[in-house]
Amino acid sequence: MRIDVVTIFPDYFTPLTLSLLGKAMAAGLIEVRIHDLRTFTHDRHNIVDDTPYGGGPGMVMSPVPWGEALDEIAASGQGRQPVLVVPTPSGAVFNQQAAQAWTTDPWLVFACGRYEGIDARVAAHYSKSSDWAGVREVSIGDYVLAGGEAATLVMVEAVARLLPGVVGNEASVIDDSFAAGSMEHLVEGPVFTKPQEWRGLEVPEVLLRGHHGQIATWRAEQARLRTARIRPDLAALSPELDLG
Ligand code: ADE
């Protein structure tokens, strides 16, 4: 998968070279290119924002450098069409199902807005451009960040770890909280490792017996209990599980 990111803070993305994603990049499973939006300006101060039409607080990102940056990126794809992802608190919710669906996109371009956001004509223009495979305006949750950078890191990590070969143990991805299938509307229950007793706390006995059927049943029950206790919103999505 190819991932391009356009931002006024390229340094924000150095964490991508660490850990799991760094290894996936080194192995050629994902290719990440970071672009500084300011290099697509032509004034001495590399200005990327302006006052909002209609008035109001804050500044809006100009469509002009965005257009130049995104056109150049699409032109580098030798006829392939990228999907434009625009992180914004007013977007559709990005969740595990979205992350899973995006794993089949060969090329994602993330447009990180700052200030009050990007001039709306950018999303409008690229959603009807035949050089692009579509535009997705997405939110990672009901809170407002200072810009799209942190949201982009979140989405890149959520998608990349689902790509074949990125996480060493494929099964660990299948059992994730929210993963399609039995975990879709559940959070995972507790996990334990050695030592068997720590500060007076014992590992649940069923996990020591080696009976895989009993362990699976116990884990399913723990996931149900935990979901009912801390995520009533999720529990309500699966009345058949009787989560309370
Ligand atoms: N930019 C600012 N807040 C955001 C959010 N919650 N999700 C995605 N992008 C954002």
PDB file of C-alpha atoms and ligand atoms in Angstrom:
ATOM      1  CA  MET A   1       0.000   0.000   0.000  1.00  0.00           C
ATOM      2  CA  ARG A   2       1.223   3.501  -0.809  1.00  0.00           C
ATOM      3  CA  ILE A   3       0.452   6.273   1.696  1.00  0.00           C
ATOM      4  CA  ASP A   4       1.113   9.976   1.041  1.00  0.00           C
ATOM      5  CA  VAL A   5       0.639  12.599   3.735  1.00  0.00           C
ATOM      6  CA  VAL A   6       0.415  16.352   3.100  1.00  0.00           C
ATOM      7  CA  THR A   7       1.016  18.505   6.181  1.00  0.00           C
ATOM      8  CA  ILE A   8       2.600  21.721   7.385  1.00  0.00           C
ATOM      9  CA  PHE A   9       4.311  19.638  10.116  1.00  0.00           C
ATOM     10  CA  PRO A  10       6.314  16.892   8.354  1.00  0.00           C
ATOM     11  CA  ASP A  11       8.234  16.127  11.578  1.00  0.00           C
ATOM     12  CA  TYR A  12       4.976  14.982  13.132  1.00  0.00           C
ATOM     13  CA  PHE A  13       5.333  11.768  11.148  1.00  0.00           C
ATOM     14  CA  THR A  14       8.753  10.570  12.319  1.00  0.00           C
ATOM     15  CA  PRO A  15       7.029   8.084  14.692  1.00  0.00           C
ATOM     16  CA  LEU A  16       5.946   6.144  11.593  1.00  0.00           C
ATOM     17  CA  THR A  17       9.515   4.894  11.230  1.00  0.00           C
ATOM     18  CA  LEU A  18       9.335   3.212  14.643  1.00  0.00           C
ATOM     19  CA  SER A  19       8.108  -0.199  15.675  1.00  0.00           C
ATOM     20  CA  LEU A  20       5.651  -2.197  13.624  1.00  0.00           C
ATOM     21  CA  LEU A  21       5.140   0.387  10.876  1.00  0.00           C
ATOM     22  CA  GLY A  22       8.856   1.049  10.538  1.00  0.00           C
ATOM     23  CA  LYS A  23       9.408  -2.645   9.943  1.00  0.00           C
ATOM     24  CA  ALA A  24       6.532  -2.793   7.456  1.00  0.00           C
ATOM     25  CA  MET A  25       8.084   0.121   5.571  1.00  0.00           C
ATOM     26  CA  ALA A  26      11.541  -1.463   5.613  1.00  0.00           C
ATOM     27  CA  ALA A  27      10.002  -4.690   4.309  1.00  0.00           C
ATOM     28  CA  GLY A  28       8.287  -2.814   1.463  1.00  0.00           C
ATOM     29  CA  LEU A  29       4.756  -3.703   2.659  1.00  0.00           C
ATOM     30  CA  ILE A  30       3.886  -0.013   2.888  1.00  0.00           C
ATOM     31  CA  GLU A  31       5.501   2.968   1.216  1.00  0.00           C
ATOM     32  CA  VAL A  32       5.019   6.302   2.997  1.00  0.00           C
ATOM     33  CA  ARG A  33       5.776   9.696   1.446  1.00  0.00           C
ATOM     34  CA  ILE A  34       5.474  12.874   3.523  1.00  0.00           C
ATOM     35  CA  HIS A  35       4.986  16.233   1.758  1.00  0.00           C
ATOM     36  CA  ASP A  36       5.341  19.722   3.244  1.00  0.00           C
ATOM     37  CA  LEU A  37       2.364  21.811   2.092  1.00  0.00           C
ATOM     38  CA  ARG A  38       4.441  24.999   2.404  1.00  0.00           C
ATOM     39  CA  THR A  39       6.684  23.869  -0.480  1.00  0.00           C
ATOM     40  CA  PHE A  40       3.626  24.381  -2.715  1.00  0.00           C
ATOM     41  CA  THR A  41       3.336  28.092  -1.889  1.00  0.00           C
ATOM     42  CA  HIS A  42       4.975  30.880  -3.912  1.00  0.00           C
ATOM     43  CA  ASP A  43       5.129  33.816  -1.470  1.00  0.00           C
ATOM     44  CA  ARG A  44       8.049  34.741   0.771  1.00  0.00           C
ATOM     45  CA  HIS A  45       6.277  33.676   3.956  1.00  0.00           C
ATOM     46  CA  ASN A  46       4.878  30.398   2.597  1.00  0.00           C
ATOM     47  CA  ILE A  47       1.386  31.298   3.730  1.00  0.00           C
ATOM     48  CA  VAL A  48      -1.186  28.480   3.574  1.00  0.00           C
ATOM     49  CA  ASP A  49      -4.207  30.116   5.264  1.00  0.00           C
ATOM     50  CA  ASP A  50      -6.491  33.116   4.991  1.00  0.00           C
ATOM     51  CA  THR A  51      -9.496  34.670   6.733  1.00  0.00           C
ATOM     52  CA  PRO A  52     -12.864  32.894   6.348  1.00  0.00           C
ATOM     53  CA  TYR A  53     -15.443  34.258   3.908  1.00  0.00           C
ATOM     54  CA  GLY A  54     -18.512  35.257   5.879  1.00  0.00           C
ATOM     55  CA  GLY A  55     -16.434  36.150   8.928  1.00  0.00           C
ATOM     56  CA  GLY A  56     -15.918  34.232  12.133  1.00  0.00           C
ATOM     57  CA  PRO A  57     -12.948  33.200  14.242  1.00  0.00           C
ATOM     58  CA  GLY A  58      -9.773  31.539  13.041  1.00  0.00           C
ATOM     59  CA  MET A  59      -8.266  30.947   9.644  1.00  0.00           C
ATOM     60  CA  VAL A  60      -9.102  28.612   6.746  1.00  0.00           C
ATOM     61  CA  MET A  61      -6.535  26.731   4.658  1.00  0.00           C
ATOM     62  CA  SER A  62      -6.292  28.069   1.113  1.00  0.00           C
ATOM     63  CA  PRO A  63      -7.306  25.678  -1.689  1.00  0.00           C
ATOM     64  CA  VAL A  64      -4.428  26.970  -3.862  1.00  0.00           C
ATOM     65  CA  PRO A  65      -1.412  25.154  -2.331  1.00  0.00           C
ATOM     66  CA  TRP A  66      -3.622  22.119  -1.643  1.00  0.00           C
ATOM     67  CA  GLY A  67      -4.513  21.907  -5.333  1.00  0.00           C
ATOM     68  CA  GLU A  68      -0.870  22.082  -6.391  1.00  0.00           C
ATOM     69  CA  ALA A  69       0.248  19.484  -3.845  1.00  0.00           C
ATOM     70  CA  LEU A  70      -2.530  17.008  -4.583  1.00  0.00           C
ATOM     71  CA  ASP A  71      -2.202  17.349  -8.379  1.00  0.00           C
ATOM     72  CA  GLU A  72       1.532  16.665  -8.157  1.00  0.00           C
ATOM     73  CA  ILE A  73       0.978  13.602  -5.973  1.00  0.00           C
ATOM     74  CA  ALA A  74      -1.693  12.141  -8.276  1.00  0.00           C
ATOM     75  CA  ALA A  75       0.551  12.777 -11.303  1.00  0.00           C
ATOM     76  CA  SER A  76       3.312  10.698  -9.695  1.00  0.00           C
ATOM     77  CA  GLY A  77       1.110   7.603  -9.758  1.00  0.00           C
ATOM     78  CA  GLN A  78       1.547   6.612 -13.406  1.00  0.00           C
ATOM     79  CA  GLY A  79      -2.158   6.463 -14.106  1.00  0.00           C
ATOM     80  CA  ARG A  80      -3.167   5.003 -10.766  1.00  0.00           C
ATOM     81  CA  GLN A  81      -5.844   6.857  -8.804  1.00  0.00           C
ATOM     82  CA  PRO A  82      -5.431   7.571  -5.095  1.00  0.00           C
ATOM     83  CA  VAL A  83      -8.171   7.970  -2.495  1.00  0.00           C
ATOM     84  CA  LEU A  84      -8.074  11.349  -0.734  1.00  0.00           C
ATOM     85  CA  VAL A  85      -8.614  11.124   3.027  1.00  0.00           C
ATOM     86  CA  VAL A  86      -9.434  14.355   4.840  1.00  0.00           C
ATOM     87  CA  PRO A  87      -9.431  14.042   8.651  1.00  0.00           C
ATOM     88  CA  THR A  88     -11.983  16.411  10.167  1.00  0.00           C
ATOM     89  CA  PRO A  89     -14.167  16.358  13.285  1.00  0.00           C
ATOM     90  CA  SER A  90     -17.154  16.859  10.967  1.00  0.00           C
ATOM     91  CA  GLY A  91     -16.421  13.684   8.983  1.00  0.00           C
ATOM     92  CA  ALA A  92     -17.962  10.220   9.052  1.00  0.00           C
ATOM     93  CA  VAL A  93     -16.710   8.002  11.883  1.00  0.00           C
ATOM     94  CA  PHE A  94     -13.506   6.070  11.231  1.00  0.00           C
ATOM     95  CA  ASN A  95     -13.771   2.744  13.072  1.00  0.00           C
ATOM     96  CA  GLN A  96     -12.397  -0.805  12.842  1.00  0.00           C
ATOM     97  CA  GLN A  97     -14.766  -1.661   9.969  1.00  0.00           C
ATOM     98  CA  ALA A  98     -13.460   1.343   8.026  1.00  0.00           C
ATOM     99  CA  ALA A  99      -9.857   0.358   8.782  1.00  0.00           C
ATOM    100  CA  GLN A 100     -10.575  -3.143   7.485  1.00  0.00           C
ATOM    101  CA  ALA A 101     -12.287  -1.825   4.337  1.00  0.00           C
ATOM    102  CA  TRP A 102      -9.402   0.529   3.580  1.00  0.00           C
ATOM    103  CA  THR A 103      -6.855  -2.324   3.532  1.00  0.00           C
ATOM    104  CA  THR A 104      -7.912  -3.051  -0.056  1.00  0.00           C
ATOM    105  CA  ASP A 105      -7.140   0.508  -1.240  1.00  0.00           C
ATOM    106  CA  PRO A 106      -3.739   0.442  -2.940  1.00  0.00           C
ATOM    107  CA  TRP A 107      -3.108   4.162  -2.391  1.00  0.00           C
ATOM    108  CA  LEU A 108      -4.303   6.606   0.279  1.00  0.00           C
ATOM    109  CA  VAL A 109      -3.425  10.323   0.406  1.00  0.00           C
ATOM    110  CA  PHE A 110      -4.033  12.056   3.751  1.00  0.00           C
ATOM    111  CA  ALA A 111      -4.647  15.840   3.700  1.00  0.00           C
ATOM    112  CA  CYS A 112      -3.908  17.206   7.176  1.00  0.00           C
ATOM    113  CA  GLY A 113      -5.813  20.418   7.821  1.00  0.00           C
ATOM    114  CA  ARG A 114      -4.994  22.920  10.559  1.00  0.00           C
ATOM    115  CA  TYR A 115      -6.842  25.984  11.843  1.00  0.00           C
ATOM    116  CA  GLU A 116     -10.584  25.888  11.034  1.00  0.00           C
ATOM    117  CA  GLY A 117     -10.046  23.376   8.239  1.00  0.00           C
ATOM    118  CA  ILE A 118      -9.446  23.284   4.491  1.00  0.00           C
ATOM    119  CA  ASP A 119     -11.500  25.348   2.014  1.00  0.00           C
ATOM    120  CA  ALA A 120     -14.462  23.065   1.197  1.00  0.00           C
ATOM    121  CA  ARG A 121     -13.829  23.327  -2.546  1.00  0.00           C
ATOM    122  CA  VAL A 122     -10.800  21.019  -2.205  1.00  0.00           C
ATOM    123  CA  ALA A 123     -12.950  18.017  -1.188  1.00  0.00           C
ATOM    124  CA  ALA A 124     -15.597  19.032  -3.752  1.00  0.00           C
ATOM    125  CA  HIS A 125     -13.059  19.256  -6.583  1.00  0.00           C
ATOM    126  CA  TYR A 126     -11.277  15.958  -5.923  1.00  0.00           C
ATOM    127  CA  SER A 127     -14.491  14.033  -5.385  1.00  0.00           C
ATOM    128  CA  LYS A 128     -15.374  14.641  -9.030  1.00  0.00           C
ATOM    129  CA  SER A 129     -11.869  14.358 -10.494  1.00  0.00           C
ATOM    130  CA  SER A 130     -11.272  11.266 -12.639  1.00  0.00           C
ATOM    131  CA  ASP A 131      -7.624  11.323 -11.460  1.00  0.00           C
ATOM    132  CA  TRP A 132      -8.792  10.345  -7.975  1.00  0.00           C
ATOM    133  CA  ALA A 133     -10.644   7.283  -6.663  1.00  0.00           C
ATOM    134  CA  GLY A 134     -12.757   9.312  -4.238  1.00  0.00           C
ATOM    135  CA  VAL A 135     -12.692  11.564  -1.184  1.00  0.00           C
ATOM    136  CA  ARG A 136     -13.335  10.422   2.399  1.00  0.00           C
ATOM    137  CA  GLU A 137     -13.871  13.043   5.082  1.00  0.00           C
ATOM    138  CA  VAL A 138     -13.466  11.164   8.359  1.00  0.00           C
ATOM    139  CA  SER A 139     -13.386  11.786  12.108  1.00  0.00           C
ATOM    140  CA  ILE A 140     -11.532   9.566  14.590  1.00  0.00           C
ATOM    141  CA  GLY A 141     -13.894  10.513  17.423  1.00  0.00           C
ATOM    142  CA  ASP A 142     -16.117  13.140  18.978  1.00  0.00           C
ATOM    143  CA  TYR A 143     -13.431  15.561  20.132  1.00  0.00           C
ATOM    144  CA  VAL A 144     -11.541  18.325  18.365  1.00  0.00           C
ATOM    145  CA  LEU A 145      -7.810  18.021  17.703  1.00  0.00           C
ATOM    146  CA  ALA A 146      -5.554  20.911  16.694  1.00  0.00           C
ATOM    147  CA  GLY A 147      -5.181  19.431  13.224  1.00  0.00           C
ATOM    148  CA  GLY A 148      -5.413  16.298  11.113  1.00  0.00           C
ATOM    149  CA  GLU A 149      -1.893  15.046  11.870  1.00  0.00           C
ATOM    150  CA  ALA A 150      -2.634  13.020  15.012  1.00  0.00           C
ATOM    151  CA  ALA A 151      -5.768  11.604  13.362  1.00  0.00           C
ATOM    152  CA  THR A 152      -3.705  10.583  10.329  1.00  0.00           C
ATOM    153  CA  LEU A 153      -1.188   8.750  12.533  1.00  0.00           C
ATOM    154  CA  VAL A 154      -4.084   6.920  14.170  1.00  0.00           C
ATOM    155  CA  MET A 155      -5.663   5.894  10.862  1.00  0.00           C
ATOM    156  CA  VAL A 156      -2.390   4.876   9.216  1.00  0.00           C
ATOM    157  CA  GLU A 157      -1.558   2.629  12.172  1.00  0.00           C
ATOM    158  CA  ALA A 158      -5.059   1.134  12.345  1.00  0.00           C
ATOM    159  CA  VAL A 159      -5.032   0.267   8.614  1.00  0.00           C
ATOM    160  CA  ALA A 160      -1.383  -0.770   8.260  1.00  0.00           C
ATOM    161  CA  ARG A 161      -1.462  -3.319  11.082  1.00  0.00           C
ATOM    162  CA  LEU A 162      -4.263  -5.133   9.241  1.00  0.00           C
ATOM    163  CA  LEU A 163      -2.230  -5.536   6.035  1.00  0.00           C
ATOM    164  CA  PRO A 164      -0.994  -9.089   5.443  1.00  0.00           C
ATOM    165  CA  GLY A 165       2.460  -9.590   6.957  1.00  0.00           C
ATOM    166  CA  VAL A 166       2.585  -6.393   9.049  1.00  0.00           C
ATOM    167  CA  VAL A 167       1.615  -7.960  12.386  1.00  0.00           C
ATOM    168  CA  GLY A 168       3.688 -11.134  12.903  1.00  0.00           C
ATOM    169  CA  ASN A 169       0.802 -13.194  14.317  1.00  0.00           C
ATOM    170  CA  GLU A 170      -2.244 -12.982  11.998  1.00  0.00           C
ATOM    171  CA  ALA A 171      -4.499 -14.472  14.696  1.00  0.00           C
ATOM    172  CA  SER A 172      -3.864 -11.544  17.031  1.00  0.00           C
ATOM    173  CA  VAL A 173      -5.549  -9.233  14.494  1.00  0.00           C
ATOM    174  CA  ILE A 174      -8.558 -11.541  14.027  1.00  0.00           C
ATOM    175  CA  ASP A 175      -9.298 -11.517  17.796  1.00  0.00           C
ATOM    176  CA  ASP A 176      -9.104  -7.724  18.155  1.00  0.00           C
ATOM    177  CA  SER A 177     -11.811  -5.730  19.858  1.00  0.00           C
ATOM    178  CA  PHE A 178     -14.286  -4.557  17.180  1.00  0.00           C
ATOM    179  CA  ALA A 179     -12.893  -6.964  14.542  1.00  0.00           C
ATOM    180  CA  ALA A 180     -15.531  -8.171  12.072  1.00  0.00           C
ATOM    181  CA  GLY A 181     -17.173 -11.402  13.197  1.00  0.00           C
ATOM    182  CA  SER A 182     -17.708 -12.437  16.801  1.00  0.00           C
ATOM    183  CA  MET A 183     -15.837  -9.397  18.218  1.00  0.00           C
ATOM    184  CA  GLU A 184     -17.630  -6.811  16.105  1.00  0.00           C
ATOM    185  CA  HIS A 185     -19.551  -5.173  18.959  1.00  0.00           C
ATOM    186  CA  LEU A 186     -17.342  -6.295  21.811  1.00  0.00           C
ATOM    187  CA  VAL A 187     -14.228  -5.087  23.570  1.00  0.00           C
ATOM    188  CA  GLU A 188     -11.679  -7.738  24.503  1.00  0.00           C
ATOM    189  CA  GLY A 189     -11.539  -9.054  28.045  1.00  0.00           C
ATOM    190  CA  PRO A 190      -8.480  -9.101  30.332  1.00  0.00           C
ATOM    191  CA  VAL A 191      -5.182 -10.783  29.450  1.00  0.00           C
ATOM    192  CA  PHE A 192      -2.514 -12.311  31.714  1.00  0.00           C
ATOM    193  CA  THR A 193       1.078 -13.551  31.557  1.00  0.00           C
ATOM    194  CA  LYS A 194       3.660 -14.872  34.051  1.00  0.00           C
ATOM    195  CA  PRO A 195       4.099 -14.844  36.991  1.00  0.00           C
ATOM    196  CA  GLN A 196       1.076 -16.899  38.007  1.00  0.00           C
ATOM    197  CA  GLU A 197       0.767 -14.873  41.223  1.00  0.00           C
ATOM    198  CA  TRP A 198       1.693 -11.187  41.401  1.00  0.00           C
ATOM    199  CA  ARG A 199       1.231  -9.041  44.517  1.00  0.00           C
ATOM    200  CA  GLY A 200      -1.351 -11.453  45.838  1.00  0.00           C
ATOM    201  CA  LEU A 201      -3.334 -11.489  42.576  1.00  0.00           C
ATOM    202  CA  GLU A 202      -3.770 -14.872  40.845  1.00  0.00           C
ATOM    203  CA  VAL A 203      -4.227 -15.569  37.145  1.00  0.00           C
ATOM    204  CA  PRO A 204      -7.784 -16.965  36.636  1.00  0.00           C
ATOM    205  CA  GLU A 205      -7.583 -20.734  37.133  1.00  0.00           C
ATOM    206  CA  VAL A 206      -9.388 -21.606  33.862  1.00  0.00           C
ATOM    207  CA  LEU A 207      -6.456 -20.164  31.882  1.00  0.00           C
ATOM    208  CA  LEU A 208      -4.036 -22.599  33.547  1.00  0.00           C
ATOM    209  CA  ARG A 209      -5.982 -25.779  32.795  1.00  0.00           C
ATOM    210  CA  GLY A 210      -5.150 -25.892  29.054  1.00  0.00           C
ATOM    211  CA  HIS A 211      -8.756 -26.728  28.063  1.00  0.00           C
ATOM    212  CA  HIS A 212      -9.165 -24.669  24.889  1.00  0.00           C
ATOM    213  CA  GLY A 213     -12.963 -24.918  24.772  1.00  0.00           C
ATOM    214  CA  GLN A 214     -13.332 -23.707  28.365  1.00  0.00           C
ATOM    215  CA  ILE A 215     -10.828 -20.911  27.763  1.00  0.00           C
ATOM    216  CA  ALA A 216     -12.705 -19.710  24.670  1.00  0.00           C
ATOM    217  CA  THR A 217     -16.010 -19.751  26.579  1.00  0.00           C
ATOM    218  CA  TRP A 218     -14.474 -17.872  29.518  1.00  0.00           C
ATOM    219  CA  ARG A 219     -12.921 -15.240  27.241  1.00  0.00           C
ATOM    220  CA  ALA A 220     -16.210 -14.711  25.393  1.00  0.00           C
ATOM    221  CA  GLU A 221     -17.976 -14.237  28.724  1.00  0.00           C
ATOM    222  CA  GLN A 222     -15.334 -11.771  29.943  1.00  0.00           C
ATOM    223  CA  ALA A 223     -15.681  -9.780  26.718  1.00  0.00           C
ATOM    224  CA  ARG A 224     -19.474  -9.681  27.224  1.00  0.00           C
ATOM    225  CA  LEU A 225     -19.181  -8.609  30.860  1.00  0.00           C
ATOM    226  CA  ARG A 226     -16.652  -5.893  30.134  1.00  0.00           C
ATOM    227  CA  THR A 227     -18.627  -4.558  27.169  1.00  0.00           C
ATOM    228  CA  ALA A 228     -21.816  -4.412  29.245  1.00  0.00           C
ATOM    229  CA  ARG A 229     -19.993  -2.628  32.093  1.00  0.00           C
ATOM    230  CA  ILE A 230     -18.014   0.031  30.231  1.00  0.00           C
ATOM    231  CA  ARG A 231     -19.541   0.239  26.738  1.00  0.00           C
ATOM    232  CA  PRO A 232     -23.337   0.237  27.016  1.00  0.00           C
ATOM    233  CA  ASP A 233     -23.435   1.943  23.601  1.00  0.00           C
ATOM    234  CA  LEU A 234     -21.823  -1.151  22.042  1.00  0.00           C
ATOM    235  CA  ALA A 235     -23.890  -3.551  24.124  1.00  0.00           C
ATOM    236  CA  ALA A 236     -27.038  -1.970  22.707  1.00  0.00           C
ATOM    237  CA  LEU A 237     -25.938  -2.952  19.203  1.00  0.00           C
ATOM    238  CA  SER A 238     -26.074  -6.674  20.053  1.00  0.00           C
ATOM    239  CA  PRO A 239     -29.283  -7.311  22.020  1.00  0.00           C
ATOM    240  CA  GLU A 240     -28.930 -11.056  21.232  1.00  0.00           C
ATOM    241  CA  LEU A 241     -25.786 -11.161  23.405  1.00  0.00           C
ATOM    242  CA  ASP A 242     -27.857 -10.037  26.382  1.00  0.00           C
ATOM    243  CA  LEU A 243     -25.194  -7.578  27.541  1.00  0.00           C
ATOM    244  CA  GLY A 244     -27.551  -5.816  29.901  1.00  0.00           C
TER     245      GLY A 244
HETATM  246  N1  ADE B   1      -9.164  17.102  13.155  1.00  0.00           N
HETATM  247  C1  ADE B   1      -9.508  17.718  14.289  1.00  0.00           C
HETATM  248  N2  ADE B   1     -10.236  16.916  15.080  1.00  0.00           N
HETATM  249  C2  ADE B   1     -10.347  15.733  14.413  1.00  0.00           C
HETATM  250  C3  ADE B   1     -10.990  14.495  14.684  1.00  0.00           C
HETATM  251  N3  ADE B   1     -11.665  14.285  15.817  1.00  0.00           N
HETATM  252  N4  ADE B   1     -10.900  13.516  13.779  1.00  0.00           N
HETATM  253  C4  ADE B   1     -10.232  13.713  12.628  1.00  0.00           C
HETATM  254  N5  ADE B   1      -9.615  14.848  12.310  1.00  0.00           N
HETATM  255  C5  ADE B   1      -9.667  15.852  13.189  1.00  0.00           C
END
